[in-house]
XYZ file of C-alpha atoms in Angstrom:
296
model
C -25.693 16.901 -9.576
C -26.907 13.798 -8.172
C -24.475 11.926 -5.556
C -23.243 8.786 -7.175
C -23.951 5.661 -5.168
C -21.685 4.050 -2.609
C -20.715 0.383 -3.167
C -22.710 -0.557 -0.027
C -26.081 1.348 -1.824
C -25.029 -0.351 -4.919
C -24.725 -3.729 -3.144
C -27.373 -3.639 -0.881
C -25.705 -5.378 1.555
C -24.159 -4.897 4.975
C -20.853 -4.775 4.849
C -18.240 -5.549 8.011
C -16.364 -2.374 9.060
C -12.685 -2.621 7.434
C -10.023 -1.776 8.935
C -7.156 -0.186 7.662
C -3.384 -0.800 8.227
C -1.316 2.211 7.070
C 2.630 1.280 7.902
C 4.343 4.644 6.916
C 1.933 6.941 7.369
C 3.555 10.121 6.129
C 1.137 11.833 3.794
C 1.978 13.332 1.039
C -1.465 14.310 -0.446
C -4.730 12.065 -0.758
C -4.481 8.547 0.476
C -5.989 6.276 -1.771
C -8.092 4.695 0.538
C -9.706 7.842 2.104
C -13.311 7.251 -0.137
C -13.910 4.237 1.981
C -13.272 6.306 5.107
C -15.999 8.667 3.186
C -18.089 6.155 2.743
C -18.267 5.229 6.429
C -17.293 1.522 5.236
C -13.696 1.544 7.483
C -10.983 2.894 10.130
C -7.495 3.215 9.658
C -4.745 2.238 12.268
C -1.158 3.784 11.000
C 2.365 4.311 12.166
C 4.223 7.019 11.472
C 7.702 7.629 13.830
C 9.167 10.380 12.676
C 7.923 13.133 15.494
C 6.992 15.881 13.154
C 4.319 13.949 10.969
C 3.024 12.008 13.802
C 2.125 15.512 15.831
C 0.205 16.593 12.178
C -1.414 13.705 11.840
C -2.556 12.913 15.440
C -5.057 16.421 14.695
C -6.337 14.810 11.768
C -9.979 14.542 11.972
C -11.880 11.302 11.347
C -11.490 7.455 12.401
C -7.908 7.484 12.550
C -5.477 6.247 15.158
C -2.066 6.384 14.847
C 1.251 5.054 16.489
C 4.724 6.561 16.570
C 6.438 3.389 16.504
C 9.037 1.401 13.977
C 7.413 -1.713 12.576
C 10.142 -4.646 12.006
C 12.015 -7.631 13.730
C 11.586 -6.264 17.480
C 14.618 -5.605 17.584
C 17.246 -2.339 17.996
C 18.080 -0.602 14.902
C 19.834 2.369 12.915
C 17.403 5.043 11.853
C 18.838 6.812 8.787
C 17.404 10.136 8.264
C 17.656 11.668 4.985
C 17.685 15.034 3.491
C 14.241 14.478 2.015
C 12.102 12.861 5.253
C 10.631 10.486 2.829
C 13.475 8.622 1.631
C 14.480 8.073 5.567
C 14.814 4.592 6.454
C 16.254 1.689 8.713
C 18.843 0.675 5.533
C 21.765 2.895 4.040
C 20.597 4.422 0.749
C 22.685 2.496 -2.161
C 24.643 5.364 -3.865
C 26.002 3.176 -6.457
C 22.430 2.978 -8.097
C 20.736 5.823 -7.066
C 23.480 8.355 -8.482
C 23.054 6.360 -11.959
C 19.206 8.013 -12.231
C 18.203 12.121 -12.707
C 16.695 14.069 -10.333
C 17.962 11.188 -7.771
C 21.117 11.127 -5.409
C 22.533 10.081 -2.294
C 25.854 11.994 -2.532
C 25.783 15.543 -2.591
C 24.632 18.102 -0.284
C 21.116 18.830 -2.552
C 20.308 15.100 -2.759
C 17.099 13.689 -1.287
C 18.776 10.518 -0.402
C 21.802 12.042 1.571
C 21.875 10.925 4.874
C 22.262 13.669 7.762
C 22.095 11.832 10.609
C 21.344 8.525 12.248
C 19.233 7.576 15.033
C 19.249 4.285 17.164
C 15.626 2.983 17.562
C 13.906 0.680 18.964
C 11.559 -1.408 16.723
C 8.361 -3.701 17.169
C 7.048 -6.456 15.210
C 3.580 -6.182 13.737
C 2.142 -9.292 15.084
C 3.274 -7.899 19.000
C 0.582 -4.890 18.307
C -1.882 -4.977 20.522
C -5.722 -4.653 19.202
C -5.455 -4.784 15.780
C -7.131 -6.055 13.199
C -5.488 -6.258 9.568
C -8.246 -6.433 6.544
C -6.012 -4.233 4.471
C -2.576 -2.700 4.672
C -0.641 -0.434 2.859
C 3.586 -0.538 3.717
C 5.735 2.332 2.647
C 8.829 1.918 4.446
C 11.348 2.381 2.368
C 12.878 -1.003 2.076
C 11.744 -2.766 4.978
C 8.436 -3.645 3.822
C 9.541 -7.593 3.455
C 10.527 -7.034 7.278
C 7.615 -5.853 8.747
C 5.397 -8.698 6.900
C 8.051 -11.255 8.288
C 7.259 -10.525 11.257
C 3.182 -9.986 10.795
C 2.498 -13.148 9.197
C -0.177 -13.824 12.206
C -2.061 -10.586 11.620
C -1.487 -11.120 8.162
C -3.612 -14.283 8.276
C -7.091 -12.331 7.844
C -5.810 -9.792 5.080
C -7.611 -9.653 2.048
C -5.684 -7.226 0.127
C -2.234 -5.779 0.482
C -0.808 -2.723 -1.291
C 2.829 -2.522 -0.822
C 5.632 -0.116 -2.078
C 8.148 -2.487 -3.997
C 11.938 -1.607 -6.157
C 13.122 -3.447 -8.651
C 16.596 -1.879 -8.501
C 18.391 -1.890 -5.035
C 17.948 1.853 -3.714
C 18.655 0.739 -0.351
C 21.453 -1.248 0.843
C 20.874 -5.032 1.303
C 16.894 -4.605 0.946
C 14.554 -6.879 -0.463
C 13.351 -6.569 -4.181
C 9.888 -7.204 -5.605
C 10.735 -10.472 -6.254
C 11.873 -11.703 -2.941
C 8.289 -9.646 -1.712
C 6.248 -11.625 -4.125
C 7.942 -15.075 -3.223
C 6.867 -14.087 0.538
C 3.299 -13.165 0.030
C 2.372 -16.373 -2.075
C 3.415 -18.215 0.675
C 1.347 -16.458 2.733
C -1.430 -17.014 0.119
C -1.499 -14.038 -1.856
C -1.297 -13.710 -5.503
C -0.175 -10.295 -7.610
C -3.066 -8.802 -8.305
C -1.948 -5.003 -10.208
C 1.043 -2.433 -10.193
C 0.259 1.326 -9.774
C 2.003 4.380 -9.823
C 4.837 2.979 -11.570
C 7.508 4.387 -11.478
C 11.904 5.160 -12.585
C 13.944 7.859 -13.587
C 16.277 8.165 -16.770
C 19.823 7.589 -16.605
C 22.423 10.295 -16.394
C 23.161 11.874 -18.369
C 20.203 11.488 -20.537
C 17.508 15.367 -20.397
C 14.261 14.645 -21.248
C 11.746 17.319 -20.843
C 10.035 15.733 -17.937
C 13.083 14.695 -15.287
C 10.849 12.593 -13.403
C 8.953 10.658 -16.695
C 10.613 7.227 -16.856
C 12.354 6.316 -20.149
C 13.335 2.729 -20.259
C 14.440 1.467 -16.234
C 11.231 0.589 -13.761
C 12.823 1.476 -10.263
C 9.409 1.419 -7.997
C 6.144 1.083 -7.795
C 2.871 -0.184 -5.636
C 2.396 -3.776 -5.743
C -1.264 -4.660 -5.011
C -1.639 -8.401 -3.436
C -5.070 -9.899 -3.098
C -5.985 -13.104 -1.225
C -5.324 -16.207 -3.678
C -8.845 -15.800 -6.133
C -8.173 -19.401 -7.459
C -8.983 -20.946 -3.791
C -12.205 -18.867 -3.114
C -12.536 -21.436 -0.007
C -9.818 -19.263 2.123
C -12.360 -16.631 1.894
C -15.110 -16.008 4.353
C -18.034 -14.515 3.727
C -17.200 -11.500 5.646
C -13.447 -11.291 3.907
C -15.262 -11.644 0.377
C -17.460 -8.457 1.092
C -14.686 -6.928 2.628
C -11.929 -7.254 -0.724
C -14.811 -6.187 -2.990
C -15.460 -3.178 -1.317
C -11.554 -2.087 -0.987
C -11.026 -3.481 -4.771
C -13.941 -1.596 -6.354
C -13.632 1.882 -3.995
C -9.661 1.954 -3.901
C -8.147 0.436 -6.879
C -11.187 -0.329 -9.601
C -11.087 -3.857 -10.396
C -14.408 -3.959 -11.004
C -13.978 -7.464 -12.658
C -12.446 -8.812 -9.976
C -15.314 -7.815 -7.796
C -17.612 -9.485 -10.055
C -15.903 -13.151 -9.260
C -16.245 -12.320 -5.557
C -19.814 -11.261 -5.023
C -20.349 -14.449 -7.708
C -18.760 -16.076 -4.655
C -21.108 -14.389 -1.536
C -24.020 -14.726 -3.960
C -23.191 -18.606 -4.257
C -23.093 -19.301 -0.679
C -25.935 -17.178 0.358
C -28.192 -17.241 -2.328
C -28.306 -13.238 -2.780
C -27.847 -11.621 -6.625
C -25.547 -9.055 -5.585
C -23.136 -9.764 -8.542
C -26.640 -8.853 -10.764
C -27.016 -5.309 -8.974
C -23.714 -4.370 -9.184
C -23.110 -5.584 -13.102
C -26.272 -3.649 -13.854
C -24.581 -0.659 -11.783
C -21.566 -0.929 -14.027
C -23.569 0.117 -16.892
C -24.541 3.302 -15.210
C -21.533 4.293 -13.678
C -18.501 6.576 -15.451
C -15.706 3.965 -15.125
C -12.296 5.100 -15.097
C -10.629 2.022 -16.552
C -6.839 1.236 -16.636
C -4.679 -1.412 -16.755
C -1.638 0.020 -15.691
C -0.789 3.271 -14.744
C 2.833 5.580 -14.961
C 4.008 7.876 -11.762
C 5.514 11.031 -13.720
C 6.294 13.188 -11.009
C 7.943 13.306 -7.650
């Protein structure tokens, strides 16, 4: 079978090296953005400070780097490891919501949430890292996502898309919600662009076949934020190539894509928007508008 075309053989254009901000690196399975790393087309900075996952990922091959450091105000803070190392985090898990929602707890001894022990760390603000450049970033921090931005807004200022875990119910104690997030990032000049891997839980006592299916409360999902597409202006030429080829790769909003190689094509008299339309037609499109997470 023949290889399907990258975006950069579709586009026929150079395209500026992007590079990745991953701010909770843990992995648990494929990272969405790993088929522009495939593609040659970026590099990927992350932090990750829980010891265990940083040693596993520091022998991951490829153009990674990462840092075993807390993102967030600068300042000291409380470390709250949970049962489950993914639901660890610099707030107090909320039991008064999470034990409303199956297959979700913070109280007894099985539950992922459950704190075991606390840690006092020492944290650093985005914009105070050293040699980095932010195209794109993806946060996963477990309610301090809002914090880290706060305190990134200068490498922030040449991001062209954002992808950000967000709760609409307060899982953590005190944490920002989606809409205090979104109120943020417009500020900074970003609009809401999608949700993925949406996400809740049904509400105890209530046994559906699937535990983790959601029947009727959204709890989380990933917010994607692209650079305001009304003002094409705060674009540069590089920044437009660079969103297109994160948008169409990572997250398939192909008609998105269209308006900004319109754009490029526009100021640089190129027909890139005509090659990749005409690819469009040849390529097997996987096309969603919105998509549920029914599983862990």
């Amino acid at each position: 079978m023949a290889k399907s075309p990258s975006f950069q053989d579709i586009i026929d254009n150079p395209i500026p090296q992007i590079s990745i901000v991953d701010v909770g690196a843990m992995s648990e399975g494929q990272e969405r953005y790993d088929k522009l790393l495939g593609s040659g087309l970026a590099t990927v900075t992350g932090f990750e400070p829980n010891p265990e996952e940083f040693a596993r990922l520091q022998g991951r091959p490829g153009p990674y780097r990462y840092l075993p450091v807390f993102l967030g105000n600068g300042e000291p803070a409380t470390f709250n490891v949970t049962r489950y190392p993914g639901c660890s985090s610099l707030l107090l898990p909320n039991p008064e919501v999470i034990d409303l929602f199956s297959t979700i707890g913070a109280t007894l001894a099985e539950d992922n949430f459950r704190v075991v022990r606390s840690e006092e760390v020492q944290t650093t603000r985005l914009d105070d890292i050293d040699d980095l450049e932010v195209d794109y970033i993806k946060l996963d921090v477990q309610g301090s996502e809002l914090e880290v931005m706060r305190h990134g807004t200068g490498k922030l200022a040449d991001t062209v898309v954002i992808e950000c875990e967000v709760e609409f119910m307060p899982l953590y104690r005190d944490q920002p919600l989606f809409g205090d997030i979104q109120v943020f990032l417009r500020d900074q000049g970003f609009v809401l662009h999608k949700m993925i891997d949406c996400a809740g839980r049904p509400f105890r006592p209530f046994q559906p076949p699937n535990p983790f299916l959601p029947m009727s409360q959204l709890l989380w999902a990933d917010a994607i934020f692209v650079r305001d597409f009304t003002r094409l202006d705060a674009y540069g030429d590089d920044a437009l190539l660079k969103a297109a080829a994160v948008l169409d790769v990572v997250y398939g909003s192909y008609d998105l894509v269209t308006l900004l190689l319109g754009e490029f094509d526009r100021r640089r008299c190129t027909q890139i928007r005509a090659r990749y339309l005409a690819s469009l037609r040849q390529r097997n499109l996987l096309l969603h508008f919105l998509n549920i997470k029914d599983h862990c």
